[in-house]
Short mmCIF file of C-alpha atoms in Angstrom, two decimals:
data_model
loop_
_atom_site.label_atom_id
_atom_site.label_comp_id
_atom_site.label_asym_id
_atom_site.label_seq_id
_atom_site.Cartn_x
_atom_site.Cartn_y
_atom_site.Cartn_z
CA UNK J 362 99.47 59.71 84.36
CA UNK J 363 100.46 61.61 87.33
CA UNK J 364 103.16 63.50 85.61
CA UNK J 365 101.50 64.12 82.73
CA UNK J 366 98.03 65.76 84.48
CA UNK J 367 101.02 67.97 86.38
CA UNK J 368 102.13 69.35 83.16
CA UNK J 369 99.79 70.09 81.52
CA UNK J 370 99.09 72.01 84.93
CA UNK J 371 101.72 74.11 84.52
CA UNK J 372 101.62 74.25 81.18
CA UNK J 373 98.19 75.92 81.43
CA UNK J 374 99.27 77.95 84.44
CA UNK J 375 101.81 79.32 82.14
CA UNK J 376 99.65 80.20 79.69
CA UNK J 377 97.20 81.87 82.01
CA UNK J 378 100.42 83.75 83.29
CA UNK J 379 101.42 84.56 79.57
CA UNK J 380 98.21 85.71 78.18
CA UNK J 381 97.39 88.26 81.55
CA UNK J 382 101.29 89.48 81.66
CA UNK J 383 100.94 93.63 80.88
CA UNK J 384 104.52 95.02 80.48
CA UNK J 385 103.02 98.49 82.31
CA UNK J 386 102.53 96.18 85.48
CA UNK J 387 106.21 94.97 85.77
CA UNK J 388 107.79 96.67 88.79
CA UNK J 389 111.16 96.60 86.85
CA UNK J 390 109.41 98.81 84.45
CA UNK J 391 107.03 100.83 86.97
CA UNK J 392 110.08 103.61 87.85
CA UNK J 393 110.85 103.97 84.51
CA UNK J 394 107.44 104.75 83.14
CA UNK J 395 106.84 107.11 86.44
CA UNK J 396 110.00 109.37 84.97
CA UNK J 397 108.50 109.27 81.47
CA UNK J 398 105.49 110.66 82.89
CA UNK J 399 106.68 112.98 85.07
CA UNK J 400 108.74 114.23 81.90
CA UNK J 401 105.75 114.76 80.13
CA UNK J 402 104.01 116.65 83.02
CA UNK J 403 106.68 119.06 83.69
CA UNK J 404 106.98 119.62 79.87
CA UNK J 405 103.66 120.20 79.83
CA UNK J 406 103.72 122.65 82.87
CA UNK J 407 106.73 124.33 81.36
CA UNK J 408 105.15 124.91 78.26
CA UNK J 409 101.79 126.17 79.38
CA UNK J 410 104.31 128.94 82.05
CA UNK J 411 105.85 130.11 79.05
CA UNK J 412 102.58 130.34 77.24
CA UNK J 413 101.31 132.41 80.15
CA UNK J 414 103.99 134.90 80.70
CA UNK J 415 104.49 135.32 77.50
CA UNK J 416 100.58 136.79 77.01
CA UNK J 417 100.83 138.71 80.29
CA UNK J 418 104.19 140.64 78.94
CA UNK J 419 102.19 140.81 75.93
CA UNK J 420 99.88 142.74 77.54
CA UNK J 421 101.76 144.63 80.35
CA UNK J 422 103.76 145.58 77.29
CA UNK J 423 100.33 147.10 75.63
CA UNK J 424 99.21 149.06 78.52
CA UNK J 425 99.24 152.77 77.83
CA UNK J 426 101.78 155.10 79.76
CA UNK J 427 101.16 157.85 81.75
CA UNK J 428 103.41 161.00 81.17
CA UNK J 429 102.83 162.44 84.48
CA UNK J 430 104.60 166.38 84.20
CA UNK J 431 105.24 168.49 87.25
#
């Protein structure tokens, strides 16, 4: 009788732990998630900087030139 109570208790704890387990909270997967997020962030920053510098170089190229005759 006591063995069945223990079995039922441990089974309910297992089901509760399995139900509340989230893969994103797994400590073994956390470095992979951080690296993946950092990769996306660096790609986003790189794309923004490339867009910004292309825009700036286009604006500089479209400025009127000064012809100074001495």
